[in-house]
Structure formats: structure tokens, C-alpha cells
PDB file of C-alpha atoms in Angstrom:
ATOM      1  CA  MET Y   1       0.000   0.000   0.000  1.00 55.00           C
ATOM      2  CA  SER Y   2       1.256   3.469  -0.824  1.00 56.00           C
ATOM      3  CA  ALA Y   3      -0.433   6.512   0.697  1.00 58.00           C
ATOM      4  CA  SER Y   4      -0.346   8.810  -2.333  1.00 50.00           C
ATOM      5  CA  ALA Y   5      -0.535  12.576  -1.954  1.00 48.00           C
ATOM      6  CA  LEU Y   6      -3.935  13.832  -0.804  1.00 52.00           C
ATOM      7  CA  SER Y   7      -5.418  10.334  -0.461  1.00 58.00           C
ATOM      8  CA  ALA Y   8      -5.564   9.146   3.127  1.00 66.00           C
ATOM      9  CA  PRO Y   9      -6.165   5.430   3.708  1.00 69.00           C
ATOM     10  CA  ALA Y  10      -9.019   4.190   5.872  1.00 76.00           C
ATOM     11  CA  LEU Y  11      -7.904   3.446   9.409  1.00 77.00           C
ATOM     12  CA  ASP Y  12      -8.367  -0.308   8.975  1.00 79.00           C
ATOM     13  CA  GLU Y  13      -5.782  -0.238   6.173  1.00 86.00           C
ATOM     14  CA  TYR Y  14      -3.040   0.453   8.719  1.00 91.00           C
ATOM     15  CA  ALA Y  15      -3.110  -3.187   9.838  1.00 93.00           C
ATOM     16  CA  ALA Y  16      -0.168  -4.008   7.571  1.00 92.00           C
ATOM     17  CA  LEU Y  17       1.959  -1.294   9.167  1.00 94.00           C
ATOM     18  CA  GLU Y  18       0.912  -2.551  12.590  1.00 95.00           C
ATOM     19  CA  GLY Y  19       2.148  -5.957  11.484  1.00 94.00           C
ATOM     20  CA  HIS Y  20       5.614  -4.510  10.846  1.00 94.00           C
ATOM     21  CA  LEU Y  21       5.547  -2.948  14.310  1.00 95.00           C
ATOM     22  CA  GLY Y  22       4.160  -6.035  16.003  1.00 94.00           C
ATOM     23  CA  HIS Y  23       1.498  -3.978  17.763  1.00 95.00           C
ATOM     24  CA  THR Y  24      -2.187  -3.288  17.136  1.00 95.00           C
ATOM     25  CA  PHE Y  25      -3.201   0.222  18.134  1.00 96.00           C
ATOM     26  CA  GLY Y  26      -6.213   0.810  20.321  1.00 95.00           C
ATOM     27  CA  ASP Y  27      -6.485   4.206  18.628  1.00 95.00           C
ATOM     28  CA  ARG Y  28      -5.379   3.910  15.010  1.00 94.00           C
ATOM     29  CA  GLN Y  29      -5.848   7.632  14.507  1.00 94.00           C
ATOM     30  CA  LEU Y  30      -2.629   8.087  16.486  1.00 96.00           C
ATOM     31  CA  LEU Y  31      -0.791   5.907  13.987  1.00 95.00           C
ATOM     32  CA  ALA Y  32      -2.380   7.777  11.077  1.00 94.00           C
ATOM     33  CA  THR Y  33      -1.231  11.088  12.560  1.00 95.00           C
ATOM     34  CA  ALA Y  34       2.298   9.738  13.063  1.00 97.00           C
ATOM     35  CA  VAL Y  35       2.723   9.243   9.307  1.00 96.00           C
ATOM     36  CA  THR Y  36       1.064  12.526   8.270  1.00 95.00           C
ATOM     37  CA  HIS Y  37       3.502  15.201   7.130  1.00 95.00           C
ATOM     38  CA  LYS Y  38       2.578  18.860   7.552  1.00 93.00           C
ATOM     39  CA  SER Y  39       2.702  19.342   3.771  1.00 93.00           C
ATOM     40  CA  TYR Y  40      -0.315  17.047   3.477  1.00 92.00           C
ATOM     41  CA  VAL Y  41      -2.327  18.949   6.085  1.00 91.00           C
ATOM     42  CA  ASN Y  42      -1.409  22.312   4.565  1.00 87.00           C
ATOM     43  CA  GLU Y  43      -2.319  21.197   1.078  1.00 85.00           C
ATOM     44  CA  VAL Y  44      -5.662  19.720   2.099  1.00 80.00           C
ATOM     45  CA  ALA Y  45      -6.482  22.962   3.933  1.00 69.00           C
ATOM     46  CA  GLY Y  46      -5.464  24.983   0.868  1.00 62.00           C
ATOM     47  CA  ARG Y  47      -7.810  22.965  -1.303  1.00 63.00           C
ATOM     48  CA  GLY Y  48     -10.726  23.551   1.026  1.00 56.00           C
ATOM     49  CA  GLY Y  49     -10.434  20.266   2.883  1.00 53.00           C
ATOM     50  CA  VAL Y  50     -11.474  19.741   6.476  1.00 51.00           C
ATOM     51  CA  ALA Y  51      -8.135  20.719   7.983  1.00 47.00           C
ATOM     52  CA  ALA Y  52      -9.599  20.897  11.485  1.00 46.00           C
ATOM     53  CA  ALA Y  53      -9.996  17.113  11.435  1.00 59.00           C
ATOM     54  CA  LEU Y  54      -6.360  16.590  10.470  1.00 76.00           C
ATOM     55  CA  ALA Y  55      -3.153  16.798  12.445  1.00 90.00           C
ATOM     56  CA  HIS Y  56       0.429  16.423  11.277  1.00 93.00           C
ATOM     57  CA  ASN Y  57       3.097  14.454  13.102  1.00 96.00           C
ATOM     58  CA  GLU Y  58       5.343  17.150  14.561  1.00 96.00           C
ATOM     59  CA  ARG Y  59       3.961  16.935  18.114  1.00 97.00           C
ATOM     60  CA  LEU Y  60       4.220  13.147  18.087  1.00 97.00           C
ATOM     61  CA  GLU Y  61       7.750  13.455  16.700  1.00 96.00           C
ATOM     62  CA  PHE Y  62       8.654  15.757  19.602  1.00 95.00           C
ATOM     63  CA  LEU Y  63       7.320  13.214  22.086  1.00 97.00           C
ATOM     64  CA  GLY Y  64       8.783  10.254  20.226  1.00 97.00           C
ATOM     65  CA  ASP Y  65      12.280  11.736  20.308  1.00 93.00           C
ATOM     66  CA  SER Y  66      12.212  11.529  24.112  1.00 93.00           C
ATOM     67  CA  VAL Y  67      10.473   8.147  24.141  1.00 96.00           C
ATOM     68  CA  LEU Y  68      13.072   6.593  21.826  1.00 95.00           C
ATOM     69  CA  GLY Y  69      15.896   8.040  23.891  1.00 92.00           C
ATOM     70  CA  LEU Y  70      14.390   6.506  27.013  1.00 95.00           C
ATOM     71  CA  MET Y  71      13.851   3.130  25.330  1.00 96.00           C
ATOM     72  CA  VAL Y  72      17.430   2.952  24.071  1.00 95.00           C
ATOM     73  CA  THR Y  73      18.759   4.019  27.469  1.00 94.00           C
ATOM     74  CA  HIS Y  74      16.702   1.325  29.201  1.00 95.00           C
ATOM     75  CA  LEU Y  75      17.926  -1.361  26.799  1.00 95.00           C
ATOM     76  CA  LEU Y  76      21.529  -0.224  27.261  1.00 93.00           C
ATOM     77  CA  MET Y  77      21.189  -0.293  31.045  1.00 94.00           C
ATOM     78  CA  GLU Y  78      20.058  -3.909  30.730  1.00 92.00           C
ATOM     79  CA  ALA Y  79      22.671  -4.955  28.181  1.00 89.00           C
ATOM     80  CA  CYS Y  80      25.644  -3.059  29.632  1.00 87.00           C
ATOM     81  CA  PRO Y  81      25.406  -3.164  33.441  1.00 87.00           C
ATOM     82  CA  THR Y  82      28.966  -1.900  33.922  1.00 84.00           C
ATOM     83  CA  ALA Y  83      29.171   0.587  31.038  1.00 79.00           C
ATOM     84  CA  SER Y  84      29.939   4.222  31.763  1.00 75.00           C
ATOM     85  CA  GLU Y  85      27.502   7.059  31.187  1.00 75.00           C
ATOM     86  CA  GLY Y  86      29.799   8.422  28.485  1.00 69.00           C
ATOM     87  CA  TYR Y  87      29.857   5.138  26.583  1.00 77.00           C
ATOM     88  CA  MET Y  88      26.071   4.720  26.774  1.00 82.00           C
ATOM     89  CA  SER Y  89      25.566   8.314  25.633  1.00 76.00           C
ATOM     90  CA  LEU Y  90      27.698   7.662  22.568  1.00 75.00           C
ATOM     91  CA  VAL Y  91      25.902   4.430  21.695  1.00 84.00           C
ATOM     92  CA  ARG Y  92      22.510   6.035  22.207  1.00 85.00           C
ATOM     93  CA  SER Y  93      23.403   9.043  20.082  1.00 79.00           C
ATOM     94  CA  GLN Y  94      24.301   6.725  17.206  1.00 82.00           C
ATOM     95  CA  VAL Y  95      21.185   4.561  17.543  1.00 89.00           C
ATOM     96  CA  VAL Y  96      18.835   7.570  17.540  1.00 88.00           C
ATOM     97  CA  SER Y  97      20.754   9.525  14.893  1.00 84.00           C
ATOM     98  CA  GLU Y  98      18.986  10.456  11.669  1.00 86.00           C
ATOM     99  CA  PRO Y  99      20.873   7.917   9.510  1.00 88.00           C
ATOM    100  CA  SER Y 100      20.109   5.120  11.960  1.00 90.00           C
ATOM    101  CA  LEU Y 101      16.428   6.018  12.297  1.00 94.00           C
ATOM    102  CA  CYS Y 102      16.137   6.358   8.529  1.00 94.00           C
ATOM    103  CA  GLU Y 103      17.532   2.841   8.119  1.00 95.00           C
ATOM    104  CA  LEU Y 104      15.110   1.518  10.739  1.00 96.00           C
ATOM    105  CA  ALA Y 105      12.212   3.275   8.999  1.00 97.00           C
ATOM    106  CA  ARG Y 106      13.147   1.689   5.691  1.00 96.00           C
ATOM    107  CA  SER Y 107      13.315  -1.730   7.334  1.00 95.00           C
ATOM    108  CA  ILE Y 108       9.558  -1.516   7.984  1.00 94.00           C
ATOM    109  CA  ASP Y 109       8.770   0.124   4.615  1.00 94.00           C
ATOM    110  CA  LEU Y 110       7.629   3.259   6.402  1.00 96.00           C
ATOM    111  CA  GLY Y 111       8.076   5.480   3.350  1.00 94.00           C
ATOM    112  CA  GLN Y 112       5.109   3.950   1.546  1.00 93.00           C
ATOM    113  CA  TRP Y 113       2.810   4.948   4.411  1.00 94.00           C
ATOM    114  CA  LEU Y 114       3.714   8.627   4.565  1.00 95.00           C
ATOM    115  CA  LEU Y 115       0.938  11.087   3.786  1.00 94.00           C
ATOM    116  CA  LEU Y 116       2.548  13.891   1.805  1.00 93.00           C
ATOM    117  CA  GLY Y 117       1.517  16.974  -0.082  1.00 92.00           C
ATOM    118  CA  ARG Y 118       2.083  16.866  -3.837  1.00 91.00           C
ATOM    119  CA  GLY Y 119       5.242  18.955  -3.641  1.00 90.00           C
ATOM    120  CA  GLU Y 120       6.894  16.611  -1.143  1.00 92.00           C
ATOM    121  CA  GLU Y 121       5.668  13.614  -3.103  1.00 91.00           C
ATOM    122  CA  GLN Y 122       7.186  14.890  -6.342  1.00 92.00           C
ATOM    123  CA  SER Y 123      10.493  15.806  -4.688  1.00 92.00           C
ATOM    124  CA  GLY Y 124      11.007  12.260  -3.427  1.00 91.00           C
ATOM    125  CA  GLY Y 125       9.735  12.788   0.098  1.00 90.00           C
ATOM    126  CA  ARG Y 126       9.186   9.082   0.672  1.00 94.00           C
ATOM    127  CA  GLN Y 127      12.939   8.535   0.508  1.00 93.00           C
ATOM    128  CA  LYS Y 128      14.080  11.640   2.426  1.00 93.00           C
ATOM    129  CA  PRO Y 129      16.066  10.595   5.488  1.00 93.00           C
ATOM    130  CA  SER Y 130      14.737  13.496   7.564  1.00 91.00           C
ATOM    131  CA  LEU Y 131      11.083  12.686   6.847  1.00 95.00           C
ATOM    132  CA  LEU Y 132      11.582   8.971   7.489  1.00 96.00           C
ATOM    133  CA  ALA Y 133      13.459   9.559  10.744  1.00 94.00           C
ATOM    134  CA  ASP Y 134      10.850  12.077  11.931  1.00 94.00           C
ATOM    135  CA  ALA Y 135       7.992   9.680  11.174  1.00 97.00           C
ATOM    136  CA  TYR Y 136       9.773   6.855  12.983  1.00 97.00           C
ATOM    137  CA  GLU Y 137      10.080   9.046  16.069  1.00 96.00           C
ATOM    138  CA  ALA Y 138       6.436  10.033  15.722  1.00 98.00           C
ATOM    139  CA  ILE Y 139       5.382   6.376  15.687  1.00 98.00           C
ATOM    140  CA  PHE Y 140       7.056   5.852  19.047  1.00 98.00           C
ATOM    141  CA  GLY Y 141       5.265   8.923  20.353  1.00 98.00           C
ATOM    142  CA  ALA Y 142       2.012   7.402  19.124  1.00 98.00           C
ATOM    143  CA  LEU Y 143       2.879   4.036  20.703  1.00 98.00           C
ATOM    144  CA  TYR Y 144       3.522   5.690  24.041  1.00 98.00           C
ATOM    145  CA  LEU Y 145       0.223   7.572  24.016  1.00 98.00           C
ATOM    146  CA  ASP Y 146      -1.665   4.506  22.842  1.00 97.00           C
ATOM    147  CA  SER Y 147      -0.283   1.870  25.186  1.00 96.00           C
ATOM    148  CA  GLY Y 148       2.356   3.247  27.553  1.00 97.00           C
ATOM    149  CA  PHE Y 149       5.901   2.396  28.569  1.00 96.00           C
ATOM    150  CA  ALA Y 150       5.751  -1.415  28.620  1.00 96.00           C
ATOM    151  CA  VAL Y 151       4.445  -1.729  25.067  1.00 96.00           C
ATOM    152  CA  CYS Y 152       6.949   0.844  23.780  1.00 96.00           C
ATOM    153  CA  LEU Y 153       9.767  -1.089  25.402  1.00 97.00           C
ATOM    154  CA  ALA Y 154       8.584  -4.384  23.896  1.00 97.00           C
ATOM    155  CA  VAL Y 155       8.425  -2.855  20.405  1.00 97.00           C
ATOM    156  CA  ALA Y 156      11.798  -1.139  20.870  1.00 97.00           C
ATOM    157  CA  ARG Y 157      13.367  -4.375  22.061  1.00 96.00           C
ATOM    158  CA  ARG Y 158      12.157  -6.124  18.909  1.00 95.00           C
ATOM    159  CA  LEU Y 159      12.915  -3.365  16.379  1.00 96.00           C
ATOM    160  CA  LEU Y 160      16.104  -1.852  17.799  1.00 96.00           C
ATOM    161  CA  ALA Y 161      17.971  -4.915  19.054  1.00 91.00           C
ATOM    162  CA  GLY Y 162      19.855  -5.444  15.794  1.00 92.00           C
ATOM    163  CA  THR Y 163      20.911  -1.809  15.566  1.00 92.00           C
ATOM    164  CA  LEU Y 164      22.098  -1.768  19.181  1.00 91.00           C
ATOM    165  CA  GLU Y 165      24.160  -4.905  18.639  1.00 89.00           C
ATOM    166  CA  ARG Y 166      25.659  -3.535  15.417  1.00 88.00           C
ATOM    167  CA  VAL Y 167      26.685  -0.238  17.003  1.00 85.00           C
ATOM    168  CA  GLN Y 168      28.236  -1.971  19.998  1.00 83.00           C
ATOM    169  CA  SER Y 169      30.031  -4.667  18.015  1.00 81.00           C
ATOM    170  CA  SER Y 170      31.472  -2.171  15.536  1.00 77.00           C
ATOM    171  CA  GLY Y 171      32.864  -0.092  18.353  1.00 69.00           C
ATOM    172  CA  VAL Y 172      31.847   3.461  19.167  1.00 64.00           C
ATOM    173  CA  PRO Y 173      34.103   5.856  17.262  1.00 63.00           C
ATOM    174  CA  ASP Y 174      35.555   8.706  19.252  1.00 72.00           C
ATOM    175  CA  GLN Y 175      34.666  11.579  16.946  1.00 81.00           C
ATOM    176  CA  LYS Y 176      36.426  14.146  19.128  1.00 86.00           C
ATOM    177  CA  SER Y 177      39.744  12.330  18.825  1.00 82.00           C
ATOM    178  CA  THR Y 178      39.253  11.889  15.085  1.00 81.00           C
ATOM    179  CA  LEU Y 179      38.530  15.604  14.623  1.00 87.00           C
ATOM    180  CA  GLN Y 180      41.500  16.595  16.746  1.00 87.00           C
ATOM    181  CA  ASP Y 181      43.829  14.348  14.741  1.00 80.00           C
ATOM    182  CA  TYR Y 182      42.473  15.756  11.478  1.00 82.00           C
ATOM    183  CA  LEU Y 183      42.929  19.387  12.550  1.00 88.00           C
ATOM    184  CA  GLN Y 184      46.400  18.835  13.953  1.00 85.00           C
ATOM    185  CA  ARG Y 185      47.500  17.241  10.685  1.00 77.00           C
ATOM    186  CA  HIS Y 186      46.054  19.943   8.460  1.00 80.00           C
ATOM    187  CA  ARG Y 187      46.205  23.065  10.611  1.00 79.00           C
ATOM    188  CA  GLN Y 188      48.423  22.256  13.587  1.00 81.00           C
ATOM    189  CA  ALA Y 189      45.634  23.387  15.898  1.00 88.00           C
ATOM    190  CA  ARG Y 190      43.233  21.816  18.363  1.00 91.00           C
ATOM    191  CA  PRO Y 191      39.429  22.196  18.378  1.00 95.00           C
ATOM    192  CA  ARG Y 192      37.711  24.031  21.196  1.00 95.00           C
ATOM    193  CA  TYR Y 193      34.277  23.064  22.568  1.00 96.00           C
ATOM    194  CA  GLU Y 194      31.839  25.436  24.207  1.00 96.00           C
ATOM    195  CA  VAL Y 195      28.447  24.805  25.797  1.00 96.00           C
ATOM    196  CA  ILE Y 196      26.148  27.373  24.182  1.00 94.00           C
ATOM    197  CA  SER Y 197      22.992  26.592  26.119  1.00 94.00           C
ATOM    198  CA  THR Y 198      21.191  24.052  28.251  1.00 93.00           C
ATOM    199  CA  ALA Y 199      17.473  23.370  28.405  1.00 89.00           C
ATOM    200  CA  GLY Y 200      15.077  21.143  30.296  1.00 85.00           C
ATOM    201  CA  PRO Y 201      14.828  19.905  33.887  1.00 82.00           C
ATOM    202  CA  GLU Y 202      17.936  18.771  35.740  1.00 77.00           C
ATOM    203  CA  HIS Y 203      17.211  15.058  35.225  1.00 69.00           C
ATOM    204  CA  GLU Y 204      16.563  15.462  31.472  1.00 73.00           C
ATOM    205  CA  LYS Y 205      18.825  18.337  30.461  1.00 83.00           C
ATOM    206  CA  VAL Y 206      19.706  18.908  26.804  1.00 87.00           C
ATOM    207  CA  PHE Y 207      23.082  20.472  25.994  1.00 91.00           C
ATOM    208  CA  GLU Y 208      23.860  22.550  22.904  1.00 94.00           C
ATOM    209  CA  VAL Y 209      27.576  22.553  22.117  1.00 95.00           C
ATOM    210  CA  ALA Y 210      29.621  24.380  19.484  1.00 96.00           C
ATOM    211  CA  VAL Y 211      33.054  23.333  18.280  1.00 96.00           C
ATOM    212  CA  TYR Y 212      35.511  25.983  17.089  1.00 96.00           C
ATOM    213  CA  LEU Y 213      38.844  26.075  15.318  1.00 93.00           C
ATOM    214  CA  GLU Y 214      40.356  29.157  16.902  1.00 90.00           C
ATOM    215  CA  ASP Y 215      37.528  31.697  16.274  1.00 90.00           C
ATOM    216  CA  GLN Y 216      35.932  29.791  13.381  1.00 93.00           C
ATOM    217  CA  LEU Y 217      32.678  27.981  14.178  1.00 95.00           C
ATOM    218  CA  LEU Y 218      32.881  24.492  12.700  1.00 94.00           C
ATOM    219  CA  ALA Y 219      29.602  22.941  13.857  1.00 93.00           C
ATOM    220  CA  GLN Y 220      26.919  22.827  16.546  1.00 93.00           C
ATOM    221  CA  ALA Y 221      24.948  19.920  17.966  1.00 90.00           C
ATOM    222  CA  THR Y 222      22.730  18.935  20.880  1.00 89.00           C
ATOM    223  CA  GLY Y 223      22.746  15.926  23.169  1.00 84.00           C
ATOM    224  CA  ARG Y 224      21.283  14.647  26.417  1.00 78.00           C
ATOM    225  CA  ALA Y 225      24.766  14.729  27.943  1.00 82.00           C
ATOM    226  CA  GLN Y 226      27.525  17.250  27.343  1.00 87.00           C
ATOM    227  CA  ARG Y 227      29.894  14.538  26.105  1.00 84.00           C
ATOM    228  CA  ALA Y 228      27.312  13.223  23.662  1.00 83.00           C
ATOM    229  CA  ALA Y 229      26.715  16.744  22.331  1.00 87.00           C
ATOM    230  CA  GLU Y 230      30.463  17.277  21.903  1.00 90.00           C
ATOM    231  CA  GLN Y 231      30.769  13.988  20.012  1.00 84.00           C
ATOM    232  CA  ALA Y 232      27.847  14.935  17.758  1.00 85.00           C
ATOM    233  CA  ALA Y 233      29.362  18.377  17.083  1.00 90.00           C
ATOM    234  CA  ALA Y 234      32.706  16.778  16.243  1.00 89.00           C
ATOM    235  CA  GLU Y 235      30.979  14.345  13.872  1.00 83.00           C
ATOM    236  CA  ARG Y 236      29.236  17.217  12.062  1.00 87.00           C
ATOM    237  CA  ALA Y 237      32.462  19.180  11.816  1.00 89.00           C
ATOM    238  CA  LEU Y 238      34.236  16.176  10.308  1.00 83.00           C
ATOM    239  CA  ALA Y 239      31.459  15.707   7.787  1.00 80.00           C
ATOM    240  CA  GLU Y 240      31.801  19.318   6.671  1.00 82.00           C
ATOM    241  CA  LEU Y 241      35.592  19.401   6.624  1.00 80.00           C
ATOM    242  CA  THR Y 242      36.112  16.133   4.790  1.00 67.00           C
ATOM    243  CA  VAL Y 243      33.694  16.849   1.936  1.00 51.00           C
ATOM    244  CA  GLU Y 244      36.688  18.486   0.293  1.00 42.00           C
ATOM    245  CA  PRO Y 245      39.884  16.987   1.746  1.00 38.00           C
ATOM    246  CA  ASP Y 246      42.042  19.882   0.534  1.00 40.00           C
ATOM    247  CA  PRO Y 247      43.481  21.616   3.639  1.00 37.00           C
ATOM    248  CA  LYS Y 248      42.567  24.953   2.031  1.00 41.00           C
ATOM    249  CA  THR Y 249      39.005  24.301   3.246  1.00 38.00           C
ATOM    250  CA  LEU Y 250      40.228  25.143   6.743  1.00 37.00           C
ATOM    251  CA  ARG Y 251      41.426  28.620   5.843  1.00 38.00           C
TER     252      ARG Y 251
END
């Protein structure tokens, strides 16, 4: 089944997607909302549709981001009883990264279920990593609202186990060390990290970190621990710097 632009499936048609998840929703409207992109809602409203009856997935994505983080943390606490907070932060940041979530979304054929406006449809929205990752997060937000922690954990255990094992077995790369080595080779300088802001309650604080080369901003990133945010910022900086390996890119 493919949810083409401006044609929403009946709620009972979501049974196949539920099969991929291994969970039947008590409220299938939550699942329908989780796969509805804002472009669909905006386009239906623009064509005189009943926009009041529609909701896009951004609120569920916001919730699902936290739910997924909690699920991965719980699974890591079980699997790695002696692991440090820093190690678990690094593993978690990789598991819930956009590339990882995109891969997980594709493993359940999530792209075919997305409800998109015509513009997103025509620009290949079903294959966009950002849209797939966002919808995957939204599904976990929907799962949490529909059935609570225990069901979310059971689904996460089934869907994320392979990714967790792969990340752990491949070893968690130290992006900060890699960036430092790269900069010292090409510029004979060390990166500098700075916490720009923090948000949220003390037990669930989110850190925003910037990494600089002297006074040049290389990248920014957020994380649920300062070390995880620094690693994410280093990873982004490396991605930017190594697009063109010529050292002139650092000048």
C-alpha cells in the first residue's frame, strides 16, 4: 500500500503497518497522525479540505524523540550493566541519529505509508532521510500515548535490538579524537568546545555545544549529555571538513 498525496487510507488499512511494528493500536488515529507530514495537512487545507480534522506528526515526533531516547537508554542499562555514562551516551546518540532512524524506517517500509503533499511527493519525500526519521520518532510517540511504557519497550526491544548490537560490536568511534587528529594534521591546531545553552529539567537536560577552530565555528549539535553533544558536534564538523579533503578548506 502506498499513501499517495492527498489520499488518506481508511484506518483499517493500517493493519499491515501494525504488522511490521508487532502492535495493534487501540487508537489507530494516532498511527495515522504519526505518518502525516505537515505538507499534506497544509495542502488539504489549501484545497478547502477539512483541515480541522487533520493533524500532522510534529507533536508526536517531539514526544517520540524523548520516548526513543528513554527506550534505548533502558535497553543499554540492561545490556551493559557496567558501562559508563559516556559510553552509553555515545551508543545512544548513534542509535537515535537520523541515519540510523532512517535505516530503521526503511526496514519496515515506512516510506510507503507517509501522507505527503504533492510537492513533497514529487520531490522524493518518501525517501528523504529526515522525513523517514521524523515519522519513525512520531510512531514511538504514538505508541507511548496509545499503550504506555511497557508496550513501547517491547516494540523497541524487537525493532532496535539489531541496531544496538551492530553499534556496539562495531565499536563506538571517538569523533572528538578523530577531529583533533584531522585538525592537527592539516592546521596544527586543536578544536575548542563550548556549551552554548542548556534546556530542560535537571534530570533530562539537553546540551547545545559548538566546536571551534580558533575563532571559526565548525559545527553545533545537541545531546542529552555534554559529552554526547560534543561527540555529535565533532561528527558534524568532520562531515563538513572532509567533503573536500584539501586543507585549504580550513582557511
